[in-house]
PDB file of C-alpha atoms and ligand atoms in Angstrom:
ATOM      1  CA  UNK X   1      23.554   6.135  76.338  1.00  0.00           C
ATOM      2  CA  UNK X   2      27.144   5.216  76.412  1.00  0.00           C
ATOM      3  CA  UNK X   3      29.391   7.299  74.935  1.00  0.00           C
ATOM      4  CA  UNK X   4      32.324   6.441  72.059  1.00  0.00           C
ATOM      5  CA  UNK X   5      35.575   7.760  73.587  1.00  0.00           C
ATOM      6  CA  UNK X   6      35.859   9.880  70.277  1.00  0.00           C
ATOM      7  CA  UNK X   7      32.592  11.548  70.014  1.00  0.00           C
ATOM      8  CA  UNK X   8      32.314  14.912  70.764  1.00  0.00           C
ATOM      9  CA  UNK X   9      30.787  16.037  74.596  1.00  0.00           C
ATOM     10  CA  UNK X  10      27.313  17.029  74.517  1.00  0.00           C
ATOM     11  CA  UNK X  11      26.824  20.388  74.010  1.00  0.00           C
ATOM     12  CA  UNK X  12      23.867  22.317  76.342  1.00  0.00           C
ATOM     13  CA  UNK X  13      24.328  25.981  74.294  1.00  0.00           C
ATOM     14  CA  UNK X  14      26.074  27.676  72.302  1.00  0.00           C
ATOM     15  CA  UNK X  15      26.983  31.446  71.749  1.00  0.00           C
ATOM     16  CA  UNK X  16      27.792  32.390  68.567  1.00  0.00           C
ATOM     17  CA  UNK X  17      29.335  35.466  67.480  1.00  0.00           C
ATOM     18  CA  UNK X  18      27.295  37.522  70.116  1.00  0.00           C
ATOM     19  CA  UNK X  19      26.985  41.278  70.221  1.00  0.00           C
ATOM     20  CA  UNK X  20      24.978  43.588  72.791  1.00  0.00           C
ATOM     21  CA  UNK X  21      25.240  47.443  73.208  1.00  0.00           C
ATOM     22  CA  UNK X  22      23.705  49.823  75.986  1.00  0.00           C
ATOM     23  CA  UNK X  23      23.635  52.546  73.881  1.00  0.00           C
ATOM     24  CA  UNK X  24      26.543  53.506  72.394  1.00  0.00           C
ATOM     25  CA  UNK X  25      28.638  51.074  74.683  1.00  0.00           C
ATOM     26  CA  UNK X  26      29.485  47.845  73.075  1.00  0.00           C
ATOM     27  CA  UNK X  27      29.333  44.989  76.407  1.00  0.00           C
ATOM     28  CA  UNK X  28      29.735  41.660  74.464  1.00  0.00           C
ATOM     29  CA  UNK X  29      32.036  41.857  70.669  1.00  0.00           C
ATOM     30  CA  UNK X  30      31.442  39.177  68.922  1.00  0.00           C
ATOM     31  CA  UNK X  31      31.862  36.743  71.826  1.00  0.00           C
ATOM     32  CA  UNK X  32      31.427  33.073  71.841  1.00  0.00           C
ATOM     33  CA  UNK X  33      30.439  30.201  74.411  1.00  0.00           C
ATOM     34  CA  UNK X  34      30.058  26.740  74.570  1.00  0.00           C
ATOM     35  CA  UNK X  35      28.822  24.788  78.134  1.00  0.00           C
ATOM     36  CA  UNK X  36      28.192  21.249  78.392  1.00  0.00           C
ATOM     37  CA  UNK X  37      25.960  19.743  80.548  1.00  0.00           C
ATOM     38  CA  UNK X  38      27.643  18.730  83.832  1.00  0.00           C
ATOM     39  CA  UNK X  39      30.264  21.657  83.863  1.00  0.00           C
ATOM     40  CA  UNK X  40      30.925  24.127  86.171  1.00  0.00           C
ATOM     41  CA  UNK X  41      32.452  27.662  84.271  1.00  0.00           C
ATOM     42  CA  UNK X  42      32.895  30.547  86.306  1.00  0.00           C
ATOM     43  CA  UNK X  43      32.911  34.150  85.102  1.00  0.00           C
ATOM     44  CA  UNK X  44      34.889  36.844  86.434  1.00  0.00           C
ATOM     45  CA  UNK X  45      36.034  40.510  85.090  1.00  0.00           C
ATOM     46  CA  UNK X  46      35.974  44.096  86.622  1.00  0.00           C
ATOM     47  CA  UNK X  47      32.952  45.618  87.553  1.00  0.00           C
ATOM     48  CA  UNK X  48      30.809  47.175  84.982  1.00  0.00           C
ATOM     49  CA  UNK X  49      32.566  44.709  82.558  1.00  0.00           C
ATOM     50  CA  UNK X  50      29.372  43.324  81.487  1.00  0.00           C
ATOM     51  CA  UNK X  51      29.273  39.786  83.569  1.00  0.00           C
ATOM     52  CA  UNK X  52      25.455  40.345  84.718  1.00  0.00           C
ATOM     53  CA  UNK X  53      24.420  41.211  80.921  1.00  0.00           C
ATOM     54  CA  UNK X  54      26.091  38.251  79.937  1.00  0.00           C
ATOM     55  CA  UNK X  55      24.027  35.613  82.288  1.00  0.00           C
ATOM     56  CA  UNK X  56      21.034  37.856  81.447  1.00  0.00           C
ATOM     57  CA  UNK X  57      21.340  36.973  77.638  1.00  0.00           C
ATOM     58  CA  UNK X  58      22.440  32.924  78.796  1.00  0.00           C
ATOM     59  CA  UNK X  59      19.072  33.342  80.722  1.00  0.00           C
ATOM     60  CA  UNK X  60      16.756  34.346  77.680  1.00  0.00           C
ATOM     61  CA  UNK X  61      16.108  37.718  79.707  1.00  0.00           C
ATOM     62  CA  UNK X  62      18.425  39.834  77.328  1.00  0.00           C
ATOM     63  CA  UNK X  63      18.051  39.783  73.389  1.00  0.00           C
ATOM     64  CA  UNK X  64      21.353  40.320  71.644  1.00  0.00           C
ATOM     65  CA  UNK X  65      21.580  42.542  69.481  1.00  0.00           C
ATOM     66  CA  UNK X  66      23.503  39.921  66.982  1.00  0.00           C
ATOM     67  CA  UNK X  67      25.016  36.568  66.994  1.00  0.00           C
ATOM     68  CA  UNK X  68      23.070  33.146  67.602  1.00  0.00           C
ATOM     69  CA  UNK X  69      22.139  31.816  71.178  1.00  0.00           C
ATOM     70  CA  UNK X  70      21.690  28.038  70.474  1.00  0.00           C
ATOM     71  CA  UNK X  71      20.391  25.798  73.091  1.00  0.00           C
ATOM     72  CA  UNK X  72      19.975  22.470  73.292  1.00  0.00           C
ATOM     73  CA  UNK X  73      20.336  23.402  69.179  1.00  0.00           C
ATOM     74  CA  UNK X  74      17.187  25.430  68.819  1.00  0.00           C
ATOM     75  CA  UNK X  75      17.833  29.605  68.324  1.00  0.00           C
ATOM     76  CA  UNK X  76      16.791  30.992  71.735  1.00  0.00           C
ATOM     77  CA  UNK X  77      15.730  34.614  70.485  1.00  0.00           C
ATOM     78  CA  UNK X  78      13.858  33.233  68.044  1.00  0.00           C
ATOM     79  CA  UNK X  79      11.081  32.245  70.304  1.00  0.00           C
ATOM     80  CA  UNK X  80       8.256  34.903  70.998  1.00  0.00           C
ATOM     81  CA  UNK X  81       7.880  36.207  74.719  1.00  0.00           C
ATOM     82  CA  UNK X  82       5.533  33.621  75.166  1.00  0.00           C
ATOM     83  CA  UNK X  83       7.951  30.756  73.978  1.00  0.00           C
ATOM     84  CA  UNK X  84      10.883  32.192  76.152  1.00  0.00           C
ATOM     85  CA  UNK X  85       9.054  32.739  79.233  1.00  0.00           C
ATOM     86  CA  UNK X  86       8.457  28.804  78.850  1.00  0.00           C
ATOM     87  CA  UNK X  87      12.191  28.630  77.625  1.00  0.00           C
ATOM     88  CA  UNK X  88      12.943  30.003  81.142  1.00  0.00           C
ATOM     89  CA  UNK X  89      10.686  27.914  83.117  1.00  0.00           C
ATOM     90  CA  UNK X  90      12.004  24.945  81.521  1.00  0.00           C
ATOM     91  CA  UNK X  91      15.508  25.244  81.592  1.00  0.00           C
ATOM     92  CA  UNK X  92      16.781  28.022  83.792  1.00  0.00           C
ATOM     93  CA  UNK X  93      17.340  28.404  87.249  1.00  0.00           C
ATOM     94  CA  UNK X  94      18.699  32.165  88.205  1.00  0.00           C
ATOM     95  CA  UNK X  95      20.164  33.276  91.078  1.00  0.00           C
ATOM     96  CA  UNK X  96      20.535  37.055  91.318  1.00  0.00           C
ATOM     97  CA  UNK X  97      22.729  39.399  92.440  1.00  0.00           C
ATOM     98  CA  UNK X  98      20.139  40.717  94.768  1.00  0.00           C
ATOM     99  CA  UNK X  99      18.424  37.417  95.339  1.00  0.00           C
ATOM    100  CA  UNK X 100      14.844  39.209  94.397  1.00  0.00           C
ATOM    101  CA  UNK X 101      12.909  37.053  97.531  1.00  0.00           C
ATOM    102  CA  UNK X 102       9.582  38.190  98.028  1.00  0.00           C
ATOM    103  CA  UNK X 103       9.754  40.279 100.903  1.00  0.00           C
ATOM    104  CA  UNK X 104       6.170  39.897 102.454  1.00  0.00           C
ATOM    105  CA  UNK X 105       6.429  35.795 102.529  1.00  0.00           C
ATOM    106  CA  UNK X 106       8.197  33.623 104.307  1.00  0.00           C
ATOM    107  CA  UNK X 107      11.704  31.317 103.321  1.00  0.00           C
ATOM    108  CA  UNK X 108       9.014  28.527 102.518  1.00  0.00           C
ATOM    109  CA  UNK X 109       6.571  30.425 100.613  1.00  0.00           C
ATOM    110  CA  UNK X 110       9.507  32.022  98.416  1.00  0.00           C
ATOM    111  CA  UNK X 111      10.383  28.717  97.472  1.00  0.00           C
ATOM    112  CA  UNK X 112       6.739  27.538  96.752  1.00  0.00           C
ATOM    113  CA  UNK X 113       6.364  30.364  94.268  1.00  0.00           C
ATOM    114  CA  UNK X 114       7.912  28.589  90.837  1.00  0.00           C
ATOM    115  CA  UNK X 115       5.893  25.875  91.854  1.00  0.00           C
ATOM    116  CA  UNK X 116       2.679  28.369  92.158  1.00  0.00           C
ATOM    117  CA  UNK X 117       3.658  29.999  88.691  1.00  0.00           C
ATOM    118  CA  UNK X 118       4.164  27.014  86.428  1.00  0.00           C
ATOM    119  CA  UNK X 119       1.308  25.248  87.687  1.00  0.00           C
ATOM    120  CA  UNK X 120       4.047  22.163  88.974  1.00  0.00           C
ATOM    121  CA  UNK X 121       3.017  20.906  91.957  1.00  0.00           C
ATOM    122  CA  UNK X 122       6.035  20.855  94.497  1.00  0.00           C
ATOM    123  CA  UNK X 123       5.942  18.197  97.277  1.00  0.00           C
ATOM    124  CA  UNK X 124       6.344  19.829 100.813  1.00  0.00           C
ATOM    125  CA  UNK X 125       8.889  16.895 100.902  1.00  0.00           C
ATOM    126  CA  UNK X 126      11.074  17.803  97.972  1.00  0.00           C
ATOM    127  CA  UNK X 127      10.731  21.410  99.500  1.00  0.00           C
ATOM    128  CA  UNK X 128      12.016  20.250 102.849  1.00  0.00           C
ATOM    129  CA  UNK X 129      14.891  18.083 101.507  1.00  0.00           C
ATOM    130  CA  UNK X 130      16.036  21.087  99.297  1.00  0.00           C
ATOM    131  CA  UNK X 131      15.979  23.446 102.477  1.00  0.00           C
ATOM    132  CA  UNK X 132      17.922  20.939 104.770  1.00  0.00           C
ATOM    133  CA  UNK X 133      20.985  20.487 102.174  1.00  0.00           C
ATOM    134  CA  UNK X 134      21.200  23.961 102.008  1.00  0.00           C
ATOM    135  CA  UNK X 135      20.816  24.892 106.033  1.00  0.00           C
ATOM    136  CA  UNK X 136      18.044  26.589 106.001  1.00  0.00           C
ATOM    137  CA  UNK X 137      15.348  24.087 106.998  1.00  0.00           C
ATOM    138  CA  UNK X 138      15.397  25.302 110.853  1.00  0.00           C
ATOM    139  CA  UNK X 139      14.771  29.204 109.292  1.00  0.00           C
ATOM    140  CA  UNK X 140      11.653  28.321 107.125  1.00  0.00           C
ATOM    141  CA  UNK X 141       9.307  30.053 108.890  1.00  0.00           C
ATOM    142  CA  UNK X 142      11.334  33.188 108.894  1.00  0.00           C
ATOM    143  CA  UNK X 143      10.562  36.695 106.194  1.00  0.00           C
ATOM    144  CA  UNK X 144      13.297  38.201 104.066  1.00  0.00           C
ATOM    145  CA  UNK X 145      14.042  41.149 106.598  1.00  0.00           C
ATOM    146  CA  UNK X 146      14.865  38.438 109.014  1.00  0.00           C
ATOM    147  CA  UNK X 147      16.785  36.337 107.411  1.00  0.00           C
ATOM    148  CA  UNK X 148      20.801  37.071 107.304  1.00  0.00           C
ATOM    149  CA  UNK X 149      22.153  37.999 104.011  1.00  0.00           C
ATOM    150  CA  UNK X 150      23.637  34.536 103.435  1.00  0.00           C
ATOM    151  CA  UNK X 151      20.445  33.227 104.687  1.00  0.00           C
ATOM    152  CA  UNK X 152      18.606  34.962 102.233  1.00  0.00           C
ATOM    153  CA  UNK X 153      20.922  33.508  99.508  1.00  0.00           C
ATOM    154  CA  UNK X 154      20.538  30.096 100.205  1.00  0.00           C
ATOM    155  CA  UNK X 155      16.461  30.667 100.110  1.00  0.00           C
ATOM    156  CA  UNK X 156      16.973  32.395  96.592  1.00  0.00           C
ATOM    157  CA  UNK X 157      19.343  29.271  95.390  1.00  0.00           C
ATOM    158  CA  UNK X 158      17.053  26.464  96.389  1.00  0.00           C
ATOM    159  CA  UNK X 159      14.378  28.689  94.789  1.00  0.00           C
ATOM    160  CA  UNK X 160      16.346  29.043  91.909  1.00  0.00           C
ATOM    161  CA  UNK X 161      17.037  25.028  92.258  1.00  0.00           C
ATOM    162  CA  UNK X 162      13.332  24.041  92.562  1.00  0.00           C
ATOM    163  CA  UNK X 163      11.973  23.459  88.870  1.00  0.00           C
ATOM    164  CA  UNK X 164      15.177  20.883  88.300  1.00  0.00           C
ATOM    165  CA  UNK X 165      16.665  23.404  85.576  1.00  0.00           C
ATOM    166  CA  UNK X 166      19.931  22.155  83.245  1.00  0.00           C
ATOM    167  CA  UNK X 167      21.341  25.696  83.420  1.00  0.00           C
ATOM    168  CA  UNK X 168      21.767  27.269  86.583  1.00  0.00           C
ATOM    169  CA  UNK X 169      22.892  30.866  86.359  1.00  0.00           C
ATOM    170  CA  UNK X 170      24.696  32.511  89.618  1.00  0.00           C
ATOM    171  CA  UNK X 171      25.616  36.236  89.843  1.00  0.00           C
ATOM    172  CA  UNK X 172      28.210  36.022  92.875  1.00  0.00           C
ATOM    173  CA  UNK X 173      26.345  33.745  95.039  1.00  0.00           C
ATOM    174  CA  UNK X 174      29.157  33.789  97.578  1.00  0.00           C
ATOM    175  CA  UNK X 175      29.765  37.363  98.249  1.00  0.00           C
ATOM    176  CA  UNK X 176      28.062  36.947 101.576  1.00  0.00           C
ATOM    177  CA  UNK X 177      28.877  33.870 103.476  1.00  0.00           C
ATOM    178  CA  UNK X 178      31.427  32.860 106.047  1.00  0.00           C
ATOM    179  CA  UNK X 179      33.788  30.761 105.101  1.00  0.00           C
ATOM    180  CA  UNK X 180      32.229  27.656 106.136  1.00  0.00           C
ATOM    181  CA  UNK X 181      28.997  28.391 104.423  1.00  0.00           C
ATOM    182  CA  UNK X 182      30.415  28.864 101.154  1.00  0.00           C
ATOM    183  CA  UNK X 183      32.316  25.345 101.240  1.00  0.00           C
ATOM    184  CA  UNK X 184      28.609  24.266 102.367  1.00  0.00           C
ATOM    185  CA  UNK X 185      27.219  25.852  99.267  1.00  0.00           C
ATOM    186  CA  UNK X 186      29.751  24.781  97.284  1.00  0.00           C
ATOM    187  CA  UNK X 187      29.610  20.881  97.943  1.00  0.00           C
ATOM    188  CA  UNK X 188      25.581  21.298  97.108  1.00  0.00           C
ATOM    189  CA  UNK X 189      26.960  22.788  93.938  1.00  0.00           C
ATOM    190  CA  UNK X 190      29.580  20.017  92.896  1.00  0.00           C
ATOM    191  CA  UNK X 191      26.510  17.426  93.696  1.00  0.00           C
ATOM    192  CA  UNK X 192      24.449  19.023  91.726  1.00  0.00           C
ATOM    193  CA  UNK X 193      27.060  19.146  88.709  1.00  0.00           C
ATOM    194  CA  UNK X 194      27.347  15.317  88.819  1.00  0.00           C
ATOM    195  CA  UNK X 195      23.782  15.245  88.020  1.00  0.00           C
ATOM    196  CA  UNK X 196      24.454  17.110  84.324  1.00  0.00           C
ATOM    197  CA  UNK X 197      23.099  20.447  85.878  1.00  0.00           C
ATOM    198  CA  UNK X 198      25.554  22.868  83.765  1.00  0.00           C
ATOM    199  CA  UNK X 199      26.355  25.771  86.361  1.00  0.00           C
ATOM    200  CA  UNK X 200      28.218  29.271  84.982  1.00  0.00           C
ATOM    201  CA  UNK X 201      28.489  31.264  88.075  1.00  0.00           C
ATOM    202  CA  UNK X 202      30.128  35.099  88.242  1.00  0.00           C
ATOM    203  CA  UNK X 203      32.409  35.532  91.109  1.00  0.00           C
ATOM    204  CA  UNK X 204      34.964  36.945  92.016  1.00  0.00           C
ATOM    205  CA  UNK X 205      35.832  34.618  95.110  1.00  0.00           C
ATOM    206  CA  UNK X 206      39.011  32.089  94.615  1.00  0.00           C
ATOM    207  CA  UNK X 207      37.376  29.160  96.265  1.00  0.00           C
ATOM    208  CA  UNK X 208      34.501  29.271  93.859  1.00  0.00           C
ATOM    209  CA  UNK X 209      36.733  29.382  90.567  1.00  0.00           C
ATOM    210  CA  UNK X 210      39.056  26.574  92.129  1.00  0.00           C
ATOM    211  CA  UNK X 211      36.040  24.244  92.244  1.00  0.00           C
ATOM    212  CA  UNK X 212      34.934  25.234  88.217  1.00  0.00           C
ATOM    213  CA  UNK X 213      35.973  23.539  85.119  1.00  0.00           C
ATOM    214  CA  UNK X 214      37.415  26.639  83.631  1.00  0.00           C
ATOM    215  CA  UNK X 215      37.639  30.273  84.510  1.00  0.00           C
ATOM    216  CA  UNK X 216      36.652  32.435  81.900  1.00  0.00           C
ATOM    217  CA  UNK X 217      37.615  36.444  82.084  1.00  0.00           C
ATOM    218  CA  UNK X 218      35.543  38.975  80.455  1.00  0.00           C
ATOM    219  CA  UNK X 219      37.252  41.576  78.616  1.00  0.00           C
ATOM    220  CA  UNK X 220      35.948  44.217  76.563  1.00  0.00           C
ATOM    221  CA  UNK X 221      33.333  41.920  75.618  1.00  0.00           C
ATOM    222  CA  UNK X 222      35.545  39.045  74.998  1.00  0.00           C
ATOM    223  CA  UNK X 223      35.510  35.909  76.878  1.00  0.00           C
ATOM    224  CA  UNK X 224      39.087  34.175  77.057  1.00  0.00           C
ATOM    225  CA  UNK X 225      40.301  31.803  79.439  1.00  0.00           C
ATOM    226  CA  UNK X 226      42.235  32.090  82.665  1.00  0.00           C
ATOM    227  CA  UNK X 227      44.438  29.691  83.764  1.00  0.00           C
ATOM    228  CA  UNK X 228      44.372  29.192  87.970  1.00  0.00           C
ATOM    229  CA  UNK X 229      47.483  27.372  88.311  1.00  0.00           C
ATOM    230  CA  UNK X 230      50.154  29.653  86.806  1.00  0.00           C
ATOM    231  CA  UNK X 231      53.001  27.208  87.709  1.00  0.00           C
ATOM    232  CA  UNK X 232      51.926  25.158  85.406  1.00  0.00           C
ATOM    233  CA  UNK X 233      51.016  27.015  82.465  1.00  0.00           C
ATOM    234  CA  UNK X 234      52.031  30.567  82.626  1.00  0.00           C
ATOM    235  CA  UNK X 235      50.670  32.316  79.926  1.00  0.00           C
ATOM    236  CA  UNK X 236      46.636  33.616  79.520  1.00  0.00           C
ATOM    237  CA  UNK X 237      45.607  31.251  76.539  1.00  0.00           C
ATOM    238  CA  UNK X 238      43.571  33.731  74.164  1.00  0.00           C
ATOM    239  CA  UNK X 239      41.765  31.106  72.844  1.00  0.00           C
ATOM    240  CA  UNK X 240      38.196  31.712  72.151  1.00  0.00           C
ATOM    241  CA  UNK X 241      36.090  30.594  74.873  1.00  0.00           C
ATOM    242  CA  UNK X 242      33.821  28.696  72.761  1.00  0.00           C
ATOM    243  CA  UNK X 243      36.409  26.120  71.470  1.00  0.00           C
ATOM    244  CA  UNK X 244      37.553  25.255  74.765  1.00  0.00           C
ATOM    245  CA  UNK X 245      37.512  21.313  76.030  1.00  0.00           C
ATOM    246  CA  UNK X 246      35.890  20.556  79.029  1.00  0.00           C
ATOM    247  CA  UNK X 247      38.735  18.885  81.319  1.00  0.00           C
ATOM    248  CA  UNK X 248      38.866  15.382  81.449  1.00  0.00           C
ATOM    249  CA  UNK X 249      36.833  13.730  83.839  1.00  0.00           C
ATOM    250  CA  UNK X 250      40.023  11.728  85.585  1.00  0.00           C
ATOM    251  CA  UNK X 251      41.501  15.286  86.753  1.00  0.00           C
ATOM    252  CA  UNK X 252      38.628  15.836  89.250  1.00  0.00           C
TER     253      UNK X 252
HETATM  254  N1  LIG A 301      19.747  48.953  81.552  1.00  0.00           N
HETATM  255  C1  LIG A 301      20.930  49.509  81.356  1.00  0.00           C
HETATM  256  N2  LIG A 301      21.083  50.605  80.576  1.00  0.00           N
HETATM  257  C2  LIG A 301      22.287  51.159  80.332  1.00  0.00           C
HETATM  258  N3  LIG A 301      23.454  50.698  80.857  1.00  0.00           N
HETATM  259  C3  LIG A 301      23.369  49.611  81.652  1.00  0.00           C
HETATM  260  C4  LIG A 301      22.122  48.969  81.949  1.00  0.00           C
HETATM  261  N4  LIG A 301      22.365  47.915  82.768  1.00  0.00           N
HETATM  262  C5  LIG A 301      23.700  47.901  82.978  1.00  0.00           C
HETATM  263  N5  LIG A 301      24.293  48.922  82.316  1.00  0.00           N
HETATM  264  C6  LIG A 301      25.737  49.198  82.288  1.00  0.00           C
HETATM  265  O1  LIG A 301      26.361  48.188  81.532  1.00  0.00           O
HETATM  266  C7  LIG A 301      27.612  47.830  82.122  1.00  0.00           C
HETATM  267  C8  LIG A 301      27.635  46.333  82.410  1.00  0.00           C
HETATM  268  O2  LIG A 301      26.700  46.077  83.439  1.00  0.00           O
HETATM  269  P1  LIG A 301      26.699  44.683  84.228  1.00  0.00           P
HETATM  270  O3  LIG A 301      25.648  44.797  85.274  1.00  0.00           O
HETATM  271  O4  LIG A 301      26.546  43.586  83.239  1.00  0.00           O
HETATM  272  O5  LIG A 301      28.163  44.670  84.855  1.00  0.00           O
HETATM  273  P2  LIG A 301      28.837  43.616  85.840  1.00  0.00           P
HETATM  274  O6  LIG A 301      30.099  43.147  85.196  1.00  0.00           O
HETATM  275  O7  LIG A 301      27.844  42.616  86.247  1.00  0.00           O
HETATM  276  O8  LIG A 301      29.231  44.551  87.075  1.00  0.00           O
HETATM  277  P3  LIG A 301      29.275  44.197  88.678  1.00  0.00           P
HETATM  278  O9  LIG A 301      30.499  43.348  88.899  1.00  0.00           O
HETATM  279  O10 LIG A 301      29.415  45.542  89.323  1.00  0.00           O
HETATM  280  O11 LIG A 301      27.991  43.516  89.043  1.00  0.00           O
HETATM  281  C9  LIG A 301      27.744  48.689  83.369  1.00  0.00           C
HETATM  282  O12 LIG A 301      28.584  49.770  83.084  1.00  0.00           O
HETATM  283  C10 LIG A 301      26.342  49.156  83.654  1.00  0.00           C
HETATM  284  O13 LIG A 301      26.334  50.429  84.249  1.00  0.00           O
HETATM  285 MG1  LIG A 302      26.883  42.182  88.067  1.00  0.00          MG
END
């Protein structure tokens, strides 16, 4: 589909006036989003700000407790569990914090686990090319507990890669790899992107938001956007996330 220069960019989901408490502890105010397919945000904000609660609501893990979660224009938490488990399946890859690998199988047999679940059948092929772009082909064979801790992270990305999602959630998937791993990691990333994966990854890592679209900040459960390049542009713009353009395409 070609695109008129003045229509609007696709829209993946949408955040609308979104509210979630732990108690008596508001996380997310009234807080908007918008991603596009293809777009790379990146969250950051202190910890305990509320970054993991947020991906955990993008995710369909976490019910709000108000506001509309709109994606691909259909209300997310209007589904039953049975509709967003299949909401998950379909559209979300996840990459945790803790990378949640399966500790009693090997690299290979993590990743053949989405496949196992949804009933997909996952070439050995498609398994093997995934491993290789991420360097972790040669280490296959190897269990959690043996695996180094960026190792581990690059199994729990391609398994969070495997089911082709459009949103691909990252909670600092960078915090442990050398330097030339990350850029690694990163150009699998950017690839990825160009395909119309939409990636919002937390992180607190500079490299990571200088390859993103935008930078968003959390704070006190409000998302506004942070400008990288100060020189430039000096003030914070307070703008609300969710009316924010994606940059144009001739920048990159
Ligand atoms: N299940 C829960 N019940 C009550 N409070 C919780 C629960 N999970 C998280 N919290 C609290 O909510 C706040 C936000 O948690 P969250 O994990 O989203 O923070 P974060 O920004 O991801 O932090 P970090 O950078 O340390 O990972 C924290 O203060 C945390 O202690
Ligand atoms: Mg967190």
């Amino acid at each position: 589909m070609k695109l008129n220069k003045k229509d609007p960019p696709p829209v993946l989901l949408q955040m609308e006036n979104i509210s979630f408490r732990y108690g008596k502890r508001s996380i997310l105010n009234d807080t908007d989003l918008t991603i596009e397919p293809g777009t790379f945000t990146s969250i950051i904000g202190p910890s305990g700000c509320g970054k993991s609660t947020l991906l955990y609501i993008l995710g369909g893990f976490l019910k709000p407790d108000s506001g509309n979660y709109l994606f691909n224009g259909s209300k997310v938490y209007s589904l039953g569990e049975f509709g967003l488990g299949r909401f998950r399946k379909k559209n979300i890859g996840f990459l945790f914090q803790d990378f949640r690998l399966l500790p009693f199988l090997s690299a290979e047999k993590n990743l053949a686990l989405p496949g196992a679940f949804t009933g997909k059948k996952l070439s050995i092929q498609e398994r093997h090319e995934l491993m290789h772009s991420l360097g972790i082909f040669e280490r296959r064979k190897a269990k959690p507990a043996e695996l180094s801790g960026g190792e581990a992270q690059r199994v729990a990305l391609a398994r969070a890669l495997l089911l082709k999602p459009s949103l691909l959630l990252l909670d600092e998937p960078t915090g442990n790899l050398d330097e030339k791993t990350e850029s690694e990691i990163l150009q699998v990333l950017m690839k990825l992107k160009e395909t119309g994966l939409a990636l919002v990854c937390v992180t607190h890592a500079k490299s990571v938001m200088l390859h993103s679209d935008r930078v968003l900040a959390l704070q006190e459960g409000k998302l506004t956007e942070v400008n990288l390049k100060p020189e430039a542009a000096p003030k914070t713009r307070t703008k609300k996330a969710g009316t924010i353009k994606k940059r144009k395409t001739s920048e990159k």
